[in-house]
Amino acid sequence: MTDVAVTNTGHSSLQGVRSIAADWSSDQRAFKNVPWGKAMMWIFLLSDTFVFSVFLIGYMTVRMSTTVPWPNPSEVFALEIGGQHIPLILIAIMTFVLISSSGTMAMAVNCGYRRYRRATAILLVVTALLGATFVSMQAFEWTKLISEGVRPWANPWGAPQFGSTFFMITGFHGTHVTIGVIFLLIVARKVWRGDYDRGAPGFFTSRKGNYESVEIMGLYWHFVDLVWVFIFALFYLW
């Protein structure tokens, strides 16, 4: 009986090891067909999610813990147009422009799948122009606040942390949009020249390019737009 029990225990252990090996192998098979560039972009976006999450959680913590009155966003981010005081008008336009760019980016990816070379390139350029418009309006917003006395260490309307959190979060996001615009133009140029149809070497490496780069740019651009939705809700509407 003892020998039988030992044999059964050893058999169960062997099956457990085989089960773990099978699970690992299935993971390998599952990720084997994932393109290298797309997997790297997902890893980058995951790490970037942590960074933006830390920034936004830090901002919420500072805002809830400060005893000094926090500036009213409707007043701080208002514009005087035609003698009318319009709150958040610039931010609303910026949000509309950036969300619209997600639509043109999705259309570009769709055209890329279908290998519509000219349509893909044009939609990528339109997306880049919308992104550049967003950054330009953000620069105007920064200039306006700086001229009104807002600094990373102080602001004339209350809590000094307002300036530091505003410049840090919107600046980090604006940097992402600017980098995205640059790479959109690079990818658009390659699509327009037909590099992906010929399998020409990549921008930084000798790897052959393909329309998958358009989809990877789409992942990045949609992520940047999604982050802005959280910034808009937490910083401008709260």
Coordinates of C-alpha atoms in Angstrom, one line a residue:
M1 CA 0.0 0.0 0.0
T2 CA 2.8 2.4 0.9
D3 CA 4.5 1.8 -2.5
V4 CA 1.3 2.5 -4.3
A5 CA 0.7 5.7 -2.4
V6 CA 4.3 6.9 -3.1
T7 CA 3.8 6.0 -6.8
N8 CA 0.5 8.0 -6.9
T9 CA 2.1 11.0 -5.2
G10 CA 5.0 11.0 -7.7
H11 CA 2.6 10.7 -10.6
S12 CA 0.6 13.6 -9.3
S13 CA 3.7 15.7 -8.9
L14 CA 4.8 14.9 -12.5
Q15 CA 1.3 15.9 -13.8
G16 CA 1.6 19.2 -11.8
V17 CA 5.0 20.0 -13.4
R18 CA 3.6 19.1 -16.9
S19 CA 0.6 21.3 -16.3
I20 CA 2.8 24.3 -15.4
A21 CA 5.0 23.6 -18.4
A22 CA 1.9 23.4 -20.6
D23 CA 0.6 26.7 -19.3
W24 CA 4.0 28.4 -20.0
S25 CA 4.0 26.9 -23.4
S26 CA 0.5 28.2 -24.2
D27 CA 1.6 31.7 -23.2
Q28 CA 4.5 31.4 -25.5
R29 CA 2.3 30.3 -28.4
A30 CA -0.2 33.1 -27.6
F31 CA 2.5 35.8 -27.8
K32 CA 4.5 34.3 -30.6
N33 CA 2.1 35.8 -33.2
V34 CA 2.1 39.2 -31.7
P35 CA 4.3 41.6 -33.7
W36 CA 7.3 42.9 -32.0
G37 CA 6.6 46.5 -32.5
K38 CA 3.0 46.3 -31.2
A39 CA 4.1 44.3 -28.1
M40 CA 6.7 47.0 -27.3
M41 CA 4.1 49.8 -27.7
W42 CA 1.7 48.0 -25.4
I43 CA 4.5 47.7 -22.8
F44 CA 5.4 51.4 -23.2
L45 CA 1.7 52.4 -22.9
L46 CA 1.4 50.3 -19.7
S47 CA 4.4 52.0 -18.1
D48 CA 3.1 55.4 -19.2
T49 CA -0.3 54.6 -17.6
F50 CA 1.5 54.2 -14.3
V51 CA 3.3 57.5 -14.7
F52 CA 0.2 59.5 -15.6
S53 CA -1.7 57.7 -12.8
V54 CA 0.9 58.8 -10.2
F55 CA 0.7 62.4 -11.5
L56 CA -3.1 62.5 -11.3
I57 CA -3.3 60.8 -7.9
G58 CA -0.6 63.2 -6.6
Y59 CA -2.6 66.1 -7.9
M60 CA -5.8 64.9 -6.2
T61 CA -4.0 64.3 -3.0
V62 CA -2.5 67.8 -3.0
R63 CA -5.8 69.4 -3.9
M64 CA -7.8 67.6 -1.2
S65 CA -5.1 68.1 1.5
T66 CA -4.3 71.8 1.0
T67 CA -6.0 74.2 3.4
V68 CA -5.6 77.2 1.0
P69 CA -8.5 77.8 -1.4
W70 CA -8.0 76.2 -4.8
P71 CA -8.5 78.5 -7.8
N72 CA -11.8 78.1 -9.6
P73 CA -11.1 76.6 -13.1
S74 CA -14.1 78.3 -14.6
E75 CA -12.6 81.7 -13.7
V76 CA -8.9 80.8 -14.3
F77 CA -9.4 79.2 -17.7
A78 CA -12.0 81.7 -19.0
L79 CA -11.5 84.0 -22.0
E80 CA -12.9 87.4 -22.8
I81 CA -14.5 87.3 -26.2
G82 CA -16.6 90.3 -27.5
G83 CA -16.8 91.6 -24.0
Q84 CA -18.3 88.3 -22.8
H85 CA -16.6 86.2 -20.0
I86 CA -16.7 82.7 -21.4
P87 CA -15.5 80.0 -19.0
L88 CA -13.5 77.0 -20.3
I89 CA -14.1 77.9 -24.0
L90 CA -10.5 77.4 -25.0
I91 CA -10.3 74.0 -23.1
A92 CA -13.5 72.9 -24.8
I93 CA -12.1 73.7 -28.2
M94 CA -8.8 71.9 -27.4
T95 CA -10.7 68.8 -26.3
F96 CA -12.9 68.9 -29.4
V97 CA -9.8 69.1 -31.6
L98 CA -8.0 66.3 -29.9
I99 CA -11.0 64.0 -29.9
S100 CA -11.5 64.7 -33.6
S101 CA -7.9 63.7 -34.2
S102 CA -8.7 60.3 -32.8
G103 CA -11.4 59.9 -35.4
T104 CA -9.0 60.8 -38.3
M105 CA -6.4 58.5 -36.8
A106 CA -8.9 55.6 -36.7
M107 CA -9.7 56.3 -40.4
A108 CA -6.0 56.3 -41.2
V109 CA -5.5 52.9 -39.6
N110 CA -8.5 51.5 -41.5
C111 CA -7.1 52.8 -44.8
G112 CA -3.7 51.4 -43.8
Y113 CA -5.3 47.9 -43.4
R114 CA -6.8 48.3 -46.9
R115 CA -3.5 49.7 -48.3
Y116 CA -5.0 52.9 -49.5
R117 CA -1.7 54.7 -49.6
R118 CA -2.7 58.2 -50.4
A119 CA -5.8 58.2 -48.1
T120 CA -3.7 56.9 -45.3
A121 CA -1.0 59.5 -45.7
I122 CA -3.5 62.4 -46.0
L123 CA -5.4 61.2 -42.8
L124 CA -2.1 60.9 -40.9
V125 CA -1.2 64.5 -41.9
V126 CA -4.7 65.7 -40.9
T127 CA -4.2 64.0 -37.5
A128 CA -0.8 65.6 -37.1
L129 CA -2.3 69.0 -38.0
L130 CA -5.0 68.6 -35.4
G131 CA -2.4 67.6 -32.8
A132 CA -0.3 70.6 -33.7
T133 CA -3.3 72.8 -33.3
F134 CA -3.9 71.4 -29.8
V135 CA -0.3 72.0 -28.8
S136 CA -0.5 75.6 -30.1
M137 CA -3.6 76.3 -28.1
Q138 CA -2.0 74.8 -25.1
A139 CA 1.0 77.1 -25.6
F140 CA -1.4 80.0 -25.7
E141 CA -3.0 78.8 -22.5
W142 CA 0.4 78.6 -20.8
T143 CA 1.4 82.1 -22.0
K144 CA -1.9 83.6 -20.7
L145 CA -1.5 82.0 -17.2
I146 CA 2.2 83.0 -17.0
S147 CA 1.3 86.6 -18.0
E148 CA -1.2 86.6 -15.1
G149 CA 1.4 85.6 -12.6
V150 CA 1.1 81.8 -12.4
R151 CA 4.4 80.1 -11.6
P152 CA 5.3 76.5 -10.6
W153 CA 5.7 77.8 -7.0
A154 CA 2.9 80.3 -6.8
N155 CA -0.3 81.7 -8.3
P156 CA -2.3 84.9 -7.5
W157 CA -5.6 83.1 -6.8
G158 CA -4.7 80.8 -3.8
A159 CA -2.9 77.5 -3.4
P160 CA 0.6 77.6 -4.8
Q161 CA 0.5 73.9 -5.7
F162 CA -1.9 74.8 -8.5
G163 CA 0.9 76.1 -10.7
S164 CA 3.2 73.2 -10.2
T165 CA 0.6 70.5 -10.8
F166 CA -0.8 72.4 -13.8
F167 CA 2.5 72.9 -15.6
M168 CA 3.7 69.3 -14.7
I169 CA 0.6 67.4 -15.9
T170 CA -0.3 69.5 -19.0
G171 CA 3.3 69.9 -19.9
F172 CA 4.0 66.1 -19.7
H173 CA 0.8 65.4 -21.8
G174 CA 1.7 68.2 -24.3
T175 CA 5.2 66.6 -24.7
H176 CA 3.5 63.3 -25.6
V177 CA 1.3 65.1 -28.2
T178 CA 4.3 66.9 -29.7
I179 CA 6.3 63.6 -30.0
G180 CA 3.2 62.0 -31.6
V181 CA 2.9 64.8 -34.2
I182 CA 6.5 64.3 -35.2
F183 CA 6.2 60.6 -35.6
L184 CA 2.8 61.0 -37.4
L185 CA 4.6 63.1 -40.0
I186 CA 7.4 60.6 -40.3
V187 CA 5.0 57.7 -40.9
A188 CA 2.9 59.8 -43.3
R189 CA 6.0 60.6 -45.4
K190 CA 6.9 56.9 -45.5
V191 CA 3.4 55.9 -46.5
W192 CA 3.2 58.6 -49.2
R193 CA 6.6 57.5 -50.7
G194 CA 5.3 53.9 -50.7
D195 CA 8.1 52.6 -48.4
Y196 CA 5.7 50.2 -46.7
D197 CA 4.5 48.8 -50.1
R198 CA 8.2 48.1 -51.0
G199 CA 9.2 46.9 -47.6
A200 CA 11.8 49.6 -47.2
P201 CA 14.1 49.7 -44.1
G202 CA 12.7 51.4 -41.0
F203 CA 13.4 54.8 -39.6
F204 CA 15.9 53.9 -36.8
T205 CA 16.8 50.3 -37.8
S206 CA 17.2 48.2 -40.9
R207 CA 14.0 46.3 -40.2
K208 CA 11.6 46.4 -43.1
G209 CA 8.6 48.6 -42.5
N210 CA 5.0 47.8 -43.2
Y211 CA 1.5 49.3 -42.6
E212 CA 1.6 47.9 -39.0
S213 CA 3.4 51.1 -38.1
V214 CA 0.2 53.0 -38.8
E215 CA -1.7 50.8 -36.3
I216 CA 1.1 51.2 -33.7
M217 CA 0.9 55.0 -34.1
G218 CA -2.9 54.7 -33.7
L219 CA -2.4 52.9 -30.4
Y220 CA -0.1 55.7 -29.1
W221 CA -2.4 58.5 -30.4
H222 CA -5.6 57.0 -28.9
F223 CA -3.8 56.6 -25.6
V224 CA -2.8 60.3 -25.6
D225 CA -6.4 61.3 -26.3
L226 CA -7.7 59.0 -23.5
V227 CA -5.3 60.5 -21.0
W228 CA -6.5 64.0 -21.9
V229 CA -10.1 63.0 -21.0
F230 CA -8.9 62.2 -17.5
I231 CA -6.9 65.4 -17.3
F232 CA -9.9 67.4 -18.6
A233 CA -12.3 65.8 -16.1
L234 CA -10.0 66.1 -13.0
F235 CA -8.2 69.4 -13.7
Y236 CA -10.7 71.5 -15.5
L237 CA -14.1 70.3 -14.4
W238 CA -13.4 69.4 -10.7

